[in-house]
Coordinates of C-alpha atoms and ligand atoms in Angstrom, one line a residue:
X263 CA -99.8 -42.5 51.1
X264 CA -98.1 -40.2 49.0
X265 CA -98.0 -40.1 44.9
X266 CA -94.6 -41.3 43.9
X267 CA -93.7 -39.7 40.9
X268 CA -91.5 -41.2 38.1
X269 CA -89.7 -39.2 35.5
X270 CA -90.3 -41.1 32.2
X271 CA -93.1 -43.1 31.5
X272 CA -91.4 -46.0 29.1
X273 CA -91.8 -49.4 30.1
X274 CA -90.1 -49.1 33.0
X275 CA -91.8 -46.6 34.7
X276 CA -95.4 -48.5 34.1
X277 CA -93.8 -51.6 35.3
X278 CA -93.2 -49.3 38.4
X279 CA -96.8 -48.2 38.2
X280 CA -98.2 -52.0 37.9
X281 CA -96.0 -53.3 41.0
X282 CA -97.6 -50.4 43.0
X283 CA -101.0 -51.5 42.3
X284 CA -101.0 -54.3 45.2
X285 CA -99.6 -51.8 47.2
X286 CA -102.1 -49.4 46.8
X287 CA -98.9 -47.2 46.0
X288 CA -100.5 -44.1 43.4
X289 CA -97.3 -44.5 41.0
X290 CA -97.4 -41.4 38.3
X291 CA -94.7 -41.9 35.2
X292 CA -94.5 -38.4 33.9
X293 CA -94.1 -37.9 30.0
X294 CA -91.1 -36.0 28.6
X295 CA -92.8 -35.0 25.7
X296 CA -92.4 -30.7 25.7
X297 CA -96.6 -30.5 25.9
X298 CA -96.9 -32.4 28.9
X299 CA -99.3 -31.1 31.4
X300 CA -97.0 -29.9 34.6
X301 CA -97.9 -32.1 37.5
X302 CA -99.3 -30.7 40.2
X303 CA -97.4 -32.3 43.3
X304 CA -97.8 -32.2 47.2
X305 CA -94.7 -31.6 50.0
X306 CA -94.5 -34.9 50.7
X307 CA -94.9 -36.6 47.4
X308 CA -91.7 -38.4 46.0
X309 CA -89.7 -38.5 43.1
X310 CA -87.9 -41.2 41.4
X311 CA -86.8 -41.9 37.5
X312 CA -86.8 -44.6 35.2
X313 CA -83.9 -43.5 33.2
X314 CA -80.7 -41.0 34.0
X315 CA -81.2 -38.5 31.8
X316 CA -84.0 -36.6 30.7
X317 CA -84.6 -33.4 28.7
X318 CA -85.7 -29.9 30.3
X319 CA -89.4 -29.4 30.3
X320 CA -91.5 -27.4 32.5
X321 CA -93.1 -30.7 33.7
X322 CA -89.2 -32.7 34.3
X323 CA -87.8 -29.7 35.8
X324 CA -91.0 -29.5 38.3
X325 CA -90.3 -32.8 39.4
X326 CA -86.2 -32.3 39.5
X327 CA -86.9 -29.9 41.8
X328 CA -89.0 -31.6 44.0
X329 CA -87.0 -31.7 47.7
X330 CA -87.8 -35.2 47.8
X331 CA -86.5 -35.8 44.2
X332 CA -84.7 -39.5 46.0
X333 CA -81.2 -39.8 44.6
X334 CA -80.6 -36.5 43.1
X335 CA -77.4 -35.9 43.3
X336 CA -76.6 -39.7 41.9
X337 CA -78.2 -39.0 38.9
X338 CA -74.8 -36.2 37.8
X339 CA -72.8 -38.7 38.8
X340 CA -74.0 -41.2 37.2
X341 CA -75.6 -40.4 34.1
X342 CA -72.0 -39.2 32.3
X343 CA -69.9 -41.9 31.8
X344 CA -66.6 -39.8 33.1
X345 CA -67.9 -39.4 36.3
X346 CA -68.7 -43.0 36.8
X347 CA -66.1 -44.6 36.1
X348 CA -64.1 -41.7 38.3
X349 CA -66.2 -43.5 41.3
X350 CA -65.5 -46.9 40.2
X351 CA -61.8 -46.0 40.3
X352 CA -61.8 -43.7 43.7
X353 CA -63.2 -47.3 45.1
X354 CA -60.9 -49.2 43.8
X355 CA -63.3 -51.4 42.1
X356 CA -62.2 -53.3 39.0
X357 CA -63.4 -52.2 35.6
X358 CA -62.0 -51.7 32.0
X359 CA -59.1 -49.0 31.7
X360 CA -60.8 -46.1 30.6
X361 CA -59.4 -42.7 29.5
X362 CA -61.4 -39.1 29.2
X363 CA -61.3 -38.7 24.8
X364 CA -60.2 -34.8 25.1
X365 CA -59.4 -32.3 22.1
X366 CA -55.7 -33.5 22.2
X367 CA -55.6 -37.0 22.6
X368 CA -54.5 -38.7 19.9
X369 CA -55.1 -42.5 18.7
X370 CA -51.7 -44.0 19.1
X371 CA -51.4 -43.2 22.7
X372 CA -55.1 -44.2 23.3
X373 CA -53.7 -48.0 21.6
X374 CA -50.7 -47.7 23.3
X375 CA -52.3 -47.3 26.9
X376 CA -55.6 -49.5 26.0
X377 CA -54.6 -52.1 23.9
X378 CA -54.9 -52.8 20.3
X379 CA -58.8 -53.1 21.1
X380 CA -60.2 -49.7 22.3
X381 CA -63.8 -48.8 22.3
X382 CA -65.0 -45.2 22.1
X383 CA -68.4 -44.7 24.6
X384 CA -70.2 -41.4 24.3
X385 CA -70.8 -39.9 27.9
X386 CA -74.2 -39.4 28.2
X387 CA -77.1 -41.1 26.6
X388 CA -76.2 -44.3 24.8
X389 CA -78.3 -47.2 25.6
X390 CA -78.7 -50.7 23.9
X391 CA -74.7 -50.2 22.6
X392 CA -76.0 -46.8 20.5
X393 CA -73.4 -44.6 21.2
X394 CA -70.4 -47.0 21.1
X395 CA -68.0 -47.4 18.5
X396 CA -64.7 -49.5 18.2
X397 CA -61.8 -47.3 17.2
X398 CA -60.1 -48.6 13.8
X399 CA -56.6 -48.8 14.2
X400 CA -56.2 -48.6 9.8
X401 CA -58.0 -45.1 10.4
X402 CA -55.5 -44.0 12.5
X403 CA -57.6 -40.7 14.0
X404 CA -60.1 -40.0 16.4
X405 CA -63.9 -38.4 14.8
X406 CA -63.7 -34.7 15.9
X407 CA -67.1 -35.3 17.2
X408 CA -66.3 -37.5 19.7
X409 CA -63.9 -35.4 21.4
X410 CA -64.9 -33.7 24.9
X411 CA -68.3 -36.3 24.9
X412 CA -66.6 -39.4 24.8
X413 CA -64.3 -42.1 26.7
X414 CA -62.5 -44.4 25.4
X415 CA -62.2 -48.2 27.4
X416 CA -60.0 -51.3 26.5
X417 CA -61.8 -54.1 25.0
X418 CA -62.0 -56.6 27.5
X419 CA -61.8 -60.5 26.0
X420 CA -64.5 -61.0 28.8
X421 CA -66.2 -65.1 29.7
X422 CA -69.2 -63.8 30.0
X423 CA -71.9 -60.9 31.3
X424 CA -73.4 -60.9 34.4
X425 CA -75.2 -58.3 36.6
X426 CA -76.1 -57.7 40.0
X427 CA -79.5 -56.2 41.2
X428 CA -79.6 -54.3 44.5
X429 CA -81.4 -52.1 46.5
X430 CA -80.4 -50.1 49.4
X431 CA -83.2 -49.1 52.2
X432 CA -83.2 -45.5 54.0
X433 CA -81.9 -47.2 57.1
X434 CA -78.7 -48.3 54.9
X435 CA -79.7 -51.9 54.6
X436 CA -78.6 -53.8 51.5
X437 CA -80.9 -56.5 49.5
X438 CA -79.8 -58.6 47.0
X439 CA -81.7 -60.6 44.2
X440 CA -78.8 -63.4 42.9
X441 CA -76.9 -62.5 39.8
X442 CA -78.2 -62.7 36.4
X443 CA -76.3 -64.0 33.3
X444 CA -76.8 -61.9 30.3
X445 CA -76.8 -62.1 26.9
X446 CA -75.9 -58.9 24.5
X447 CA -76.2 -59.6 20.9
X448 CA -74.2 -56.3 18.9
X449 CA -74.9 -54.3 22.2
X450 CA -78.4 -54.5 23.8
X451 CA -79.9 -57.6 25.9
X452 CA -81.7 -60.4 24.6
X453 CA -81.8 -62.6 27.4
X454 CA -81.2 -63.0 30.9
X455 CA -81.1 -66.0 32.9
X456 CA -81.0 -65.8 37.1
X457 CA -81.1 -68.5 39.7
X458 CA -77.8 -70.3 38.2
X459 CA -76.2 -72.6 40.8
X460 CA -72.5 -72.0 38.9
X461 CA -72.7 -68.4 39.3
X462 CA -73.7 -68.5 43.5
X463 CA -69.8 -68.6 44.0
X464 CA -69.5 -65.1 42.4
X465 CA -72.3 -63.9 44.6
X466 CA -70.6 -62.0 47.3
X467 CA -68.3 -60.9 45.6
X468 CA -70.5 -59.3 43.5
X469 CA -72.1 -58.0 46.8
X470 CA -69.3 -56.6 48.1
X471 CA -68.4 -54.2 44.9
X472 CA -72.5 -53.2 44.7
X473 CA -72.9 -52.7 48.2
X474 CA -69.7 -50.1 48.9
X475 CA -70.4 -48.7 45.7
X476 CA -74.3 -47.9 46.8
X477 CA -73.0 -46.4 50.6
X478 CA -70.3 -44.1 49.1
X479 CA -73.7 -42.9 47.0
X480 CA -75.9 -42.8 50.1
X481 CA -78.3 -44.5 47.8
X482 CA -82.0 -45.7 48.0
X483 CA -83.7 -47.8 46.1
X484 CA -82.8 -50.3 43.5
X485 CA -79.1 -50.3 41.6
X486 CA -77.8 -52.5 38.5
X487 CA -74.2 -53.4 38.4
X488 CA -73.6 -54.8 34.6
X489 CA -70.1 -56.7 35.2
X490 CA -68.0 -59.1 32.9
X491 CA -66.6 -61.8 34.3
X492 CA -62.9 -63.2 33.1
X493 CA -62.0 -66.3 35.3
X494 CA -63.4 -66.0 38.7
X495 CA -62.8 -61.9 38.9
X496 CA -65.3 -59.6 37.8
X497 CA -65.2 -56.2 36.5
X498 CA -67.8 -53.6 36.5
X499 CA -68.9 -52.4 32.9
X500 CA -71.6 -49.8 33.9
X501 CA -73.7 -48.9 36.8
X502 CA -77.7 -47.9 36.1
X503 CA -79.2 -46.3 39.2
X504 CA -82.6 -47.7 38.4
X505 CA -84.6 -50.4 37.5
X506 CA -82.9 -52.9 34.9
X507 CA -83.5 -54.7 31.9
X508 CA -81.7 -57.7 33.3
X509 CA -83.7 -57.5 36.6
X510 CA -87.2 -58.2 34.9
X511 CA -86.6 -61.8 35.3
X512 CA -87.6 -60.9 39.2
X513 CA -91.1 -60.4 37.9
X514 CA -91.7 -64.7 37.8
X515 CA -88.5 -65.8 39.8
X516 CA -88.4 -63.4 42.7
X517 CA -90.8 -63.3 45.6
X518 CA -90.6 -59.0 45.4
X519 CA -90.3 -57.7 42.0
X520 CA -87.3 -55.4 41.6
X521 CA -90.0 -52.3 40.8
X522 CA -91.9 -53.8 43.8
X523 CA -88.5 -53.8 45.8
X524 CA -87.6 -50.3 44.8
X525 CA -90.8 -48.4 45.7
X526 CA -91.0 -49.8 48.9
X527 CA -87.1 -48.4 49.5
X528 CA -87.9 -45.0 48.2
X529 CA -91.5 -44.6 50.1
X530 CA -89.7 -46.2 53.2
X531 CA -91.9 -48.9 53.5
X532 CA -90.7 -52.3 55.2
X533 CA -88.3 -54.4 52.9
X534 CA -87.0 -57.8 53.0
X535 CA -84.5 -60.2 51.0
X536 CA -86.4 -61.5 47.9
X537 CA -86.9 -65.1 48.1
X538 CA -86.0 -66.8 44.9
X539 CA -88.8 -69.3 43.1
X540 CA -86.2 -71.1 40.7
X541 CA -84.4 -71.0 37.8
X542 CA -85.9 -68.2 35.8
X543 CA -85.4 -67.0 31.8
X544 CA -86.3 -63.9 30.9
X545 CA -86.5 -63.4 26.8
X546 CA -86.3 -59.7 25.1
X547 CA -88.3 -59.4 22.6
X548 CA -86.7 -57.2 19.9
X549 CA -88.7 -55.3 16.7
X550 CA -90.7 -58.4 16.8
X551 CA -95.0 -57.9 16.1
X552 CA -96.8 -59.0 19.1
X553 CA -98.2 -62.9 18.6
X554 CA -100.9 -64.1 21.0
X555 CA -100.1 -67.3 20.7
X556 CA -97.3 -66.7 22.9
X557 CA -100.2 -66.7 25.5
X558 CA -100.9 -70.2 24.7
X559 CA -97.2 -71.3 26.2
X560 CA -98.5 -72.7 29.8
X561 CA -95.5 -71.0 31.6
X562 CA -95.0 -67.7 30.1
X563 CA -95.5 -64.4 31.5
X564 CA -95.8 -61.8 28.9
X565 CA -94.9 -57.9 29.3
X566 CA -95.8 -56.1 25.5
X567 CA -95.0 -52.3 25.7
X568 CA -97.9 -51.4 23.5
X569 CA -94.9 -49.5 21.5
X570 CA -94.7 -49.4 17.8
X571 CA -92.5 -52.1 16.1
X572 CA -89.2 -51.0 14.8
X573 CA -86.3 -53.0 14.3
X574 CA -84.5 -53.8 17.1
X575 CA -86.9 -51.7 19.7
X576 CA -87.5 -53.4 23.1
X577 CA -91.3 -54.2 23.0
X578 CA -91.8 -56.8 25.3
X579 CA -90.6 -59.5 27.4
X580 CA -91.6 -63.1 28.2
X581 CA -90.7 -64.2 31.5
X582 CA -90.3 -68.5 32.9
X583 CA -89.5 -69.4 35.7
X584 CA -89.5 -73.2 36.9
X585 CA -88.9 -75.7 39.4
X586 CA -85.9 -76.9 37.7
X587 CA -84.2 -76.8 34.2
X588 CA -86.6 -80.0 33.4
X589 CA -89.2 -77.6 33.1
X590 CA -88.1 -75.2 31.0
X591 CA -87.6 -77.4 28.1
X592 CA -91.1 -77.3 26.9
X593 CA -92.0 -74.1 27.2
X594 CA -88.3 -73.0 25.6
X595 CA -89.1 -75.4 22.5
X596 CA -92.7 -74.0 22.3
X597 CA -91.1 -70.4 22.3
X598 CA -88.8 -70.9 19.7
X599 CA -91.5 -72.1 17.3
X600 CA -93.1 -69.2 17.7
X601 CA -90.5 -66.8 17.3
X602 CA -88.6 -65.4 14.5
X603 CA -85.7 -67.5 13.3
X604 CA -83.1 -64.9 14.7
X605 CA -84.0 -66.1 18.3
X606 CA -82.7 -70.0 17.6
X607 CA -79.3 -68.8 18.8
X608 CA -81.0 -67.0 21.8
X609 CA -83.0 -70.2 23.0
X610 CA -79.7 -72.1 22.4
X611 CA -77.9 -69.8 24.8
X612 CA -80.6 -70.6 26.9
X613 CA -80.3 -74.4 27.0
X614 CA -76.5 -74.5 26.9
X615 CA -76.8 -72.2 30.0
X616 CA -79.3 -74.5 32.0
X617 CA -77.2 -77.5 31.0
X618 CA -75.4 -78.7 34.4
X619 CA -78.1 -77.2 36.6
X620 CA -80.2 -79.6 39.0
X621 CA -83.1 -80.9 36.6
Ligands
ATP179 P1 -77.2 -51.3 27.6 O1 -78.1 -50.2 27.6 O2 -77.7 -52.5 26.7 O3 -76.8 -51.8 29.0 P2 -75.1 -49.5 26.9 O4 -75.4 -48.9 25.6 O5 -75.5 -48.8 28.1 O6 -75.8 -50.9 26.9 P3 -72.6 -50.8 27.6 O7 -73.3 -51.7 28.6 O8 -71.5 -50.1 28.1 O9 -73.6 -49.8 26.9 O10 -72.2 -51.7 26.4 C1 -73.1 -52.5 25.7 C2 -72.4 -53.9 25.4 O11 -71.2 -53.7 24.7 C3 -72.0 -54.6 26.7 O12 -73.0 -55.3 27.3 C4 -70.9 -55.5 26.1 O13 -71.4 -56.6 25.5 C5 -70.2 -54.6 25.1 N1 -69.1 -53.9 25.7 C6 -69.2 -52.7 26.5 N2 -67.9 -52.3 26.9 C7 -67.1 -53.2 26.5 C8 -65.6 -53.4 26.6 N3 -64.9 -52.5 27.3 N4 -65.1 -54.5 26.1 C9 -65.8 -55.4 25.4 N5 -67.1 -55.3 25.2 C10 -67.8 -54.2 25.7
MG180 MG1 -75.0 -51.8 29.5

């Protein structure tokens, strides 16, 4: 079988590597640090990436160049904001009014045409709400250095996040795990929750924006569709072609992992419709040390990074999944005691979230 190579070995790409291991799949995250050795790659290797952007090396542009790079050209398209939500808009699929922040506009008409709510997004590169700033009206101007790198989106009074994990096979078959519900604290996620009987009647819709959106790309592999919902419409926020945050729930709840699902769509292996276990949490775990006794917590499946601490960083995740919401309740309580204080209001969201759902 042939090496798939990833471009970026974070966390994502050696979840990647792990779900290949049953496979036998040889899964090869490439560094982008400038002294990184230059793989040396066969004809029929592959190429995927764990992120959209990446910097020139000699070792990225190697594998950037690979003719079996999958998704290339998505990667332009979607890695700059402008472009994207060009696409969402050529589909006709709902998402916050947007405008391109060029050297003229000015900040009236940006509140006249957005709102009196308007956030400015850089185009490339922001993750985890880095990049993002909401425009102050009292200021009444627009930072110079945000002009020709930026958009600039209503604020949308949303219910709630959600997001839809996909993948898309060579054959153009779609698979669909069901939709998460997601909680963003000051921009990145905390939690995710998946398996929610009150979201199943969003489900095809959901389907149906993800799936035209991942034909008009001609895409393979796995897609996340972040979307807010207000009522029972949603509305796209951002598109990540690549394994997601709020799809590691599938590592416990889902009968294929979504890094299992997407390296058996890029190596064309057989795929199949993930069969769901239960009600599944998954918990971010933000700048905080690594405890063991998290271990002792019958139900939970830790991921830790092996990254150094810094505030806020993503360096791990605990995973339950459950029969029912019954179930959860111990190990929740269990978790919370054992986390810092700040995560009360994250197991909370958890709780109020299962309340309603079958025990
Ligand atoms: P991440 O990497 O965590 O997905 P990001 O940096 O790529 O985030 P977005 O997803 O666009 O950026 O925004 C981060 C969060 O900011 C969203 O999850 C949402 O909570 C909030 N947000 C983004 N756009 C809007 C908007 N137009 N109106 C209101 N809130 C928004
Ligand atoms: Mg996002």
């Amino acid at each position: 079988m042939s090496t798939i190579w990833v471009l970026g070995n974070g966390q994502l790409g050696a979840m990647m590597r792990h779900a290949g291991l049953p496979l036998a799949m040889d899964v090869r995250p490439v560094s982008f640090a400038p002294e990184a050795p230059v793989p040396d790659m066969a004809p029929d290797d592959l190429v995927t990436a764990e992120i959209e952007h990446w910097p020139e090396t000699d070792a990225t542009r190697r594998l950037a160049d690979h003719p079996n790079f999958v998704n290339r050209p998505v990667f332009g398209r979607l890695a700059d904001r402008l472009p994207q939500k060009q696409l969402l808009d050529d589909l006709a699929i709902d998402t916050a009014p947007w405008r391109a922040v060029d050297t003229t506009l000015d900040c009236h008409t940006l509140f006249r045409e957005l709102g009196d709510r308007v956030l400015l997004k850089r185009r490339r590169g922001g993750y985890d709400g880095k990049g993002q700033s909401w425009l102050d009206p009292r200021e009444g101007t627009i930072p110079d250095d945000w002009r020709g790198a930026a958009i600039a989106e209503r604020g949308i009074p949303f219910d709630e996040e959600l997001s839809l994990v996909g993948a898309r096979d060579r054959q153009g078959r779609l698979y669909f795990y069901p939709l998460a519900l997601n909680l963003h604290v000051g921009g990145p996620l905390h939690a995710s929750l998946a398996g929610l009987d009150r979201l199943a009647p969003l489900q095809q819709q959901a389907e149906t924006m993800l799936g035209r959106i991942l034909g008009e790309l001609d895409y393979v592999g796995v897609m996340a569709m972040e979307c807010f919902r207000l009522g029972e419409r949603l509305m796209v926020n951002e598109l990540a072609p690549r394994v997601h945050n709020s799809g590691h729930w599938t590592q416990a709840g889902a009968s294929i992992s979504q890094f299992e699902l997407h390296l058996r769509a890029v190596a064309g292996l057989p795929m199949a419709t993930p069969a769901v276990k239960g009600p599944t949490v998954m918990i971010n775990l933000l700048g905080t040390d690594r405890n063991d006794a998290w271990l002792s917590i019958p139900q939970a499946e830790l991921y830790w990074y092996g990254k150094t601490v810094r505030p806020g960083r993503k360096v791990g995740h605990i995973n339950f999944c459950s029969g029912g919401r019954a179930s959860l309740e111990s190990p929740l309580s269990a978790l919370r005691d054992l986390l810092p204080d700040r995560y009360g209001r994250v197991i909370d969201w958890v709780r109020d979230n299962l309340k309603g759902e079958a025990a």
